[in-house]
Short mmCIF file of C-alpha atoms in Angstrom, two decimals:
data_model
loop_
_atom_site.label_atom_id
_atom_site.label_comp_id
_atom_site.label_asym_id
_atom_site.label_seq_id
_atom_site.Cartn_x
_atom_site.Cartn_y
_atom_site.Cartn_z
CA UNK A 14 33.62 -59.35 -26.68
CA UNK A 15 30.31 -60.87 -25.65
CA UNK A 16 29.21 -61.28 -22.04
CA UNK A 17 30.62 -64.79 -21.40
CA UNK A 18 33.98 -63.72 -22.86
CA UNK A 19 34.02 -60.60 -20.69
CA UNK A 20 33.16 -62.63 -17.59
CA UNK A 21 35.88 -65.13 -18.46
CA UNK A 22 38.49 -62.41 -18.92
CA UNK A 23 37.56 -60.80 -15.58
CA UNK A 24 37.86 -64.18 -13.85
CA UNK A 25 41.27 -64.88 -15.42
CA UNK A 26 42.54 -61.42 -14.48
CA UNK A 27 41.29 -61.85 -10.91
CA UNK A 28 42.80 -65.33 -10.70
CA UNK A 29 46.19 -64.09 -11.85
CA UNK A 30 46.05 -61.22 -9.39
CA UNK A 31 45.02 -63.49 -6.54
CA UNK A 32 47.74 -65.97 -7.47
CA UNK A 33 47.61 -68.85 -9.99
CA UNK A 34 49.52 -70.98 -7.49
CA UNK A 35 46.68 -70.77 -4.97
CA UNK A 36 43.63 -73.03 -5.09
CA UNK A 37 41.19 -70.13 -5.41
CA UNK A 38 43.23 -68.27 -8.00
CA UNK A 39 43.73 -71.42 -10.05
CA UNK A 40 39.99 -72.19 -9.86
CA UNK A 41 39.15 -68.67 -11.04
CA UNK A 42 41.45 -69.10 -14.03
CA UNK A 43 39.89 -72.46 -14.91
CA UNK A 44 36.39 -70.98 -14.66
CA UNK A 45 37.45 -68.00 -16.75
CA UNK A 46 38.88 -70.20 -19.49
CA UNK A 47 35.62 -72.17 -19.61
CA UNK A 48 33.55 -68.97 -19.78
CA UNK A 49 35.63 -67.77 -22.73
CA UNK A 50 35.08 -71.09 -24.51
CA UNK A 51 31.34 -70.69 -23.94
CA UNK A 52 31.61 -67.15 -25.33
CA UNK A 53 33.31 -68.49 -28.45
CA UNK A 54 30.56 -71.09 -28.88
CA UNK A 55 27.96 -68.35 -28.44
CA UNK A 56 29.64 -66.29 -31.16
CA UNK A 57 29.66 -69.31 -33.50
CA UNK A 58 25.95 -69.89 -32.81
CA UNK A 59 25.12 -66.29 -33.73
CA UNK A 60 27.20 -66.44 -36.92
CA UNK A 61 25.72 -69.78 -37.98
CA UNK A 62 22.18 -68.61 -37.26
CA UNK A 63 22.74 -65.41 -39.23
CA UNK A 64 24.06 -67.29 -42.28
CA UNK A 65 21.71 -70.28 -42.28
CA UNK A 66 18.49 -68.75 -40.92
CA UNK A 67 18.30 -64.96 -40.69
CA UNK A 68 19.92 -64.10 -44.03
CA UNK A 69 17.62 -66.30 -46.18
CA UNK A 70 14.58 -64.95 -44.32
CA UNK A 71 15.74 -61.35 -44.73
CA UNK A 72 16.45 -61.90 -48.42
CA UNK A 73 12.92 -63.20 -48.93
CA UNK A 74 11.30 -60.34 -47.02
CA UNK A 75 13.36 -57.67 -48.79
CA UNK A 76 13.18 -59.35 -52.22
CA UNK A 77 10.45 -61.80 -53.27
CA UNK A 78 7.97 -60.69 -50.62
CA UNK A 79 8.20 -57.06 -51.72
CA UNK A 80 7.65 -58.13 -55.33
CA UNK A 81 4.61 -60.22 -54.39
CA UNK A 82 3.14 -57.38 -52.34
CA UNK A 83 3.65 -54.94 -55.22
CA UNK A 84 2.02 -57.25 -57.78
CA UNK A 85 -0.94 -57.96 -55.48
CA UNK A 86 -1.51 -54.24 -55.06
CA UNK A 87 -1.43 -53.83 -58.85
CA UNK A 88 -3.96 -56.64 -59.17
CA UNK A 89 -6.26 -54.91 -56.70
CA UNK A 90 -6.02 -51.68 -58.70
CA UNK A 91 -6.78 -53.56 -61.94
CA UNK A 92 -9.83 -55.12 -60.31
CA UNK A 93 -11.09 -51.68 -59.23
CA UNK A 94 -10.56 -50.35 -62.78
CA UNK A 95 -12.49 -53.31 -64.18
CA UNK A 96 -15.36 -52.82 -61.73
CA UNK A 97 -15.54 -49.13 -62.63
CA UNK A 98 -15.58 -49.90 -66.37
CA UNK A 99 -18.38 -52.46 -65.90
CA UNK A 100 -20.38 -49.92 -63.90
CA UNK A 101 -20.04 -47.29 -66.65
CA UNK A 102 -21.11 -49.83 -69.28
CA UNK A 103 -24.16 -50.78 -67.24
CA UNK A 104 -25.17 -47.13 -66.84
CA UNK A 105 -24.69 -46.50 -70.58
CA UNK A 106 -26.91 -49.46 -71.50
CA UNK A 107 -29.65 -48.30 -69.10
CA UNK A 108 -29.54 -44.78 -70.55
CA UNK A 109 -29.66 -46.16 -74.12
CA UNK A 110 -32.72 -48.26 -73.29
CA UNK A 111 -34.54 -45.33 -71.75
CA UNK A 112 -33.78 -43.14 -74.79
CA UNK A 113 -35.16 -45.87 -77.08
CA UNK A 114 -38.44 -45.97 -75.13
CA UNK A 115 -38.87 -42.19 -75.55
CA UNK A 116 -38.08 -42.21 -79.30
CA UNK A 117 -40.85 -39.75 -80.42
CA UNK A 118 -38.87 -36.92 -81.96
CA UNK A 119 -35.65 -36.07 -83.77
CA UNK A 120 -33.80 -34.92 -80.61
CA UNK A 121 -34.47 -38.29 -79.00
CA UNK A 122 -32.95 -40.12 -82.01
CA UNK A 123 -29.81 -38.09 -81.47
CA UNK A 124 -29.76 -39.15 -77.82
CA UNK A 125 -30.04 -42.81 -78.85
CA UNK A 126 -27.02 -42.44 -81.11
CA UNK A 127 -25.06 -40.71 -78.37
CA UNK A 128 -25.81 -43.43 -75.84
CA UNK A 129 -25.10 -46.15 -78.43
CA UNK A 130 -21.63 -44.67 -78.94
CA UNK A 131 -21.20 -44.49 -75.17
CA UNK A 132 -22.12 -48.17 -74.86
CA UNK A 133 -19.62 -49.11 -77.59
CA UNK A 134 -16.91 -47.07 -75.90
CA UNK A 135 -17.68 -48.63 -72.51
CA UNK A 136 -17.65 -52.15 -73.93
CA UNK A 137 -14.21 -51.52 -75.45
CA UNK A 138 -12.99 -50.15 -72.10
CA UNK A 139 -14.30 -53.26 -70.32
CA UNK A 140 -12.48 -55.54 -72.77
CA UNK A 141 -9.21 -53.67 -72.23
CA UNK A 142 -9.47 -53.55 -68.45
CA UNK A 143 -10.55 -57.22 -68.36
CA UNK A 144 -7.46 -58.18 -70.40
CA UNK A 145 -5.18 -56.18 -68.10
CA UNK A 146 -6.80 -57.71 -65.01
CA UNK A 147 -6.42 -61.27 -66.38
CA UNK A 148 -2.74 -60.69 -67.20
CA UNK A 149 -2.03 -59.24 -63.74
CA UNK A 150 -3.95 -62.08 -62.08
CA UNK A 151 -1.77 -64.64 -63.88
CA UNK A 152 1.42 -62.87 -62.79
CA UNK A 153 0.24 -62.77 -59.18
CA UNK A 154 -0.86 -66.43 -59.30
CA UNK A 155 2.56 -67.58 -60.49
CA UNK A 156 4.30 -65.60 -57.76
CA UNK A 157 2.04 -66.99 -55.06
CA UNK A 158 2.55 -70.56 -56.30
CA UNK A 159 6.27 -70.08 -55.65
CA UNK A 160 5.54 -69.51 -51.96
CA UNK A 161 5.30 -73.28 -51.35
CA UNK A 162 8.91 -73.83 -52.41
CA UNK A 163 9.92 -70.80 -50.33
CA UNK A 164 8.24 -72.36 -47.29
CA UNK A 165 10.16 -75.61 -47.87
CA UNK A 166 13.41 -73.64 -48.00
CA UNK A 167 12.57 -71.77 -44.80
CA UNK A 168 11.75 -75.09 -43.13
CA UNK A 169 15.24 -76.37 -43.98
CA UNK A 170 16.70 -73.14 -42.62
CA UNK A 171 14.71 -73.60 -39.41
CA UNK A 172 16.08 -77.14 -39.03
CA UNK A 173 19.61 -75.77 -39.48
CA UNK A 174 18.92 -73.21 -36.76
CA UNK A 175 17.69 -75.88 -34.34
CA UNK A 176 20.73 -78.07 -35.07
CA UNK A 177 23.03 -75.11 -34.43
CA UNK A 178 21.35 -74.56 -31.07
CA UNK A 179 21.69 -78.26 -30.19
CA UNK A 180 25.39 -78.11 -31.01
CA UNK A 181 25.81 -74.95 -28.92
CA UNK A 182 24.10 -76.34 -25.82
CA UNK A 183 25.92 -79.67 -26.14
CA UNK A 184 29.24 -77.79 -26.31
CA UNK A 185 28.37 -75.70 -23.27
CA UNK A 186 27.33 -78.78 -21.32
CA UNK A 187 30.59 -80.55 -22.22
CA UNK A 188 32.62 -77.49 -21.21
CA UNK A 189 30.88 -77.39 -17.83
CA UNK A 190 31.45 -81.12 -17.31
CA UNK A 191 35.15 -80.64 -17.98
CA UNK A 192 35.24 -77.66 -15.63
CA UNK A 193 33.46 -79.62 -12.91
CA UNK A 194 36.00 -82.40 -13.31
CA UNK A 195 38.89 -79.94 -13.00
CA UNK A 196 37.41 -78.27 -9.94
CA UNK A 197 36.80 -81.69 -8.42
CA UNK A 198 40.56 -82.25 -8.30
CA UNK A 199 41.00 -79.59 -5.61
CA UNK A 200 41.10 -80.73 -1.98
CA UNK A 201 37.61 -81.13 -0.53
CA UNK A 202 38.23 -78.39 2.05
CA UNK A 203 38.30 -75.83 -0.78
CA UNK A 204 35.12 -77.17 -2.36
CA UNK A 205 32.88 -77.16 0.71
CA UNK A 206 30.80 -74.18 1.84
CA UNK A 207 31.55 -72.55 5.18
CA UNK A 208 28.40 -74.02 6.76
CA UNK A 209 29.03 -77.56 5.47
CA UNK A 210 31.30 -80.37 6.51
CA UNK A 211 34.58 -80.47 4.65
CA UNK A 212 33.83 -84.06 3.69
CA UNK A 213 30.52 -83.19 2.01
CA UNK A 214 30.52 -84.40 -1.58
CA UNK A 215 30.31 -81.91 -4.43
CA UNK A 216 26.89 -82.04 -6.08
CA UNK A 217 27.03 -83.13 -9.70
CA UNK A 218 25.10 -81.24 -12.33
CA UNK A 219 22.62 -83.53 -14.02
CA UNK A 220 22.32 -83.38 -17.81
CA UNK A 221 19.13 -81.78 -19.14
CA UNK A 222 16.88 -84.28 -20.88
CA UNK A 223 17.04 -82.28 -24.10
CA UNK A 224 20.77 -83.07 -24.31
CA UNK A 225 20.38 -86.76 -23.59
CA UNK A 226 21.30 -87.74 -27.13
CA UNK A 227 24.17 -85.26 -27.27
CA UNK A 228 25.62 -86.51 -23.98
CA UNK A 229 25.48 -90.17 -25.00
CA UNK A 230 29.09 -89.94 -26.15
CA UNK A 231 30.32 -88.33 -22.91
CA UNK A 232 32.70 -90.39 -20.75
CA UNK A 233 30.06 -91.40 -18.18
CA UNK A 234 30.52 -95.11 -18.79
CA UNK A 235 34.29 -94.95 -18.81
CA UNK A 236 34.35 -93.28 -15.38
CA UNK A 237 33.65 -96.59 -13.67
CA UNK A 238 36.49 -98.20 -15.61
CA UNK A 239 38.90 -95.42 -14.61
CA UNK A 240 37.76 -95.64 -10.99
CA UNK A 241 38.26 -99.39 -10.86
CA UNK A 242 41.73 -99.06 -12.45
CA UNK A 243 42.77 -96.46 -9.87
CA UNK A 244 41.38 -98.61 -7.05
CA UNK A 245 43.49 -101.53 -8.24
CA UNK A 246 46.53 -99.26 -8.46
CA UNK A 247 45.99 -97.96 -4.92
CA UNK A 248 45.57 -101.48 -3.54
CA UNK A 249 48.81 -102.65 -5.18
CA UNK A 250 52.36 -101.43 -4.78
CA UNK A 251 53.01 -101.16 -8.52
CA UNK A 252 52.96 -98.22 -10.92
CA UNK A 253 51.12 -97.41 -14.14
CA UNK A 254 51.51 -95.10 -17.09
CA UNK A 255 48.88 -92.37 -17.36
CA UNK A 256 48.05 -89.76 -19.95
CA UNK A 257 47.34 -86.22 -18.73
CA UNK A 258 43.93 -84.91 -19.82
CA UNK A 259 44.32 -81.22 -18.91
CA UNK A 260 47.01 -78.74 -17.97
CA UNK A 261 47.50 -78.46 -14.22
CA UNK A 262 49.49 -75.88 -12.30
CA UNK A 263 50.93 -77.14 -9.04
CA UNK A 264 49.54 -75.28 -6.03
CA UNK A 265 52.67 -75.93 -3.91
CA UNK A 266 56.03 -77.75 -3.96
CA UNK A 267 54.44 -81.10 -3.02
CA UNK A 268 52.49 -81.19 -6.28
CA UNK A 269 53.61 -81.83 -9.85
CA UNK A 270 52.59 -79.49 -12.67
CA UNK A 271 51.11 -81.24 -15.70
CA UNK A 272 50.76 -80.59 -19.41
CA UNK A 273 47.87 -81.97 -21.43
CA UNK A 274 48.61 -85.17 -23.44
CA UNK A 275 51.95 -85.91 -21.76
CA UNK A 276 52.49 -89.41 -20.32
CA UNK A 277 53.74 -89.81 -16.76
CA UNK A 278 54.21 -92.65 -14.28
CA UNK A 279 51.78 -92.76 -11.35
CA UNK A 280 51.58 -94.84 -8.20
CA UNK A 281 49.99 -94.68 -4.76
CA UNK A 282 51.59 -94.39 -1.33
CA UNK A 283 50.01 -95.36 2.00
CA UNK A 284 47.90 -92.67 3.66
CA UNK A 285 47.50 -90.58 0.48
CA UNK A 286 44.21 -88.77 -0.13
CA UNK A 287 41.86 -90.80 -2.33
CA UNK A 288 41.70 -88.01 -4.95
CA UNK A 289 45.46 -87.94 -5.53
CA UNK A 290 48.31 -90.12 -6.81
CA UNK A 291 52.05 -89.66 -6.88
CA UNK A 292 53.34 -88.75 -10.33
CA UNK A 293 56.84 -88.98 -11.81
CA UNK A 294 58.31 -87.32 -14.88
CA UNK A 295 62.01 -88.01 -15.21
CA UNK A 296 63.57 -86.85 -11.93
CA UNK A 297 60.52 -84.76 -11.01
CA UNK A 298 57.86 -86.13 -8.71
CA UNK A 299 54.84 -84.83 -6.83
CA UNK A 300 51.15 -85.27 -6.13
CA UNK A 301 48.75 -85.17 -9.08
CA UNK A 302 44.91 -85.13 -9.11
CA UNK A 303 43.40 -88.35 -10.45
CA UNK A 304 40.67 -86.48 -12.38
CA UNK A 305 43.37 -85.08 -14.64
CA UNK A 306 44.61 -88.57 -15.58
CA UNK A 307 43.69 -91.38 -17.91
CA UNK A 308 45.32 -94.69 -16.97
CA UNK A 309 46.94 -96.52 -19.86
CA UNK A 310 47.05 -100.28 -20.34
#
């Protein structure tokens, strides 16, 4: 388990021990579930990055790059061999010329022949080493020309890595929005700090600018519609059907436990807290948090 998953499991265990029917215990469980979802998203990011980014890069470093490095080293050795052969040829020609200038006796004629053979041998060595150098240079050139296509592939892999990160951070942001909405359903006395008024509003987390595009599809616009629909319901004496967005465990006998995606009947009664409605399911009834509901037409 990664760190977010461990933190989530510790929170869930503590919440169950404290009591899932209590506000604090229930909040711990909700936070723990969100942390585990973040941990799962983190695991998916690592797996996606390994497949789409790290593996292609590692394959290049351990495969093509090693081959290129080896061939470049061979080319350098061939160049050194060629330089050495050219140096020996130059020395042989200088020695032959000097022997020709001193051609006054039979021993000197023998020296001329010896140096002439040395020049011929050196010229042949230069031709061989030059041919080997040219062949190795062509091999190295072809390998290096393939680097451009490798760079294009790595660029695509880098884009995949960035997209995977964008998906991960958008998921985490959405999870935290959902968690904030769930925690917002608790009575305000549980949400305020000890040194603050119990009526102090809970500060909302603003979306980072980098996730502006990812959060465009979040239900920020629909919140005003939901709020206006609930206001109309509270001002009237009628009832409406509502779909439950998340599971909710009742904290006491005055509340109604909810299951995600079920449809219940909701209505308001005079003097009820603004964050709650009365809910009915068959012969069961109790208070339900409005942030867990989506009013139906």
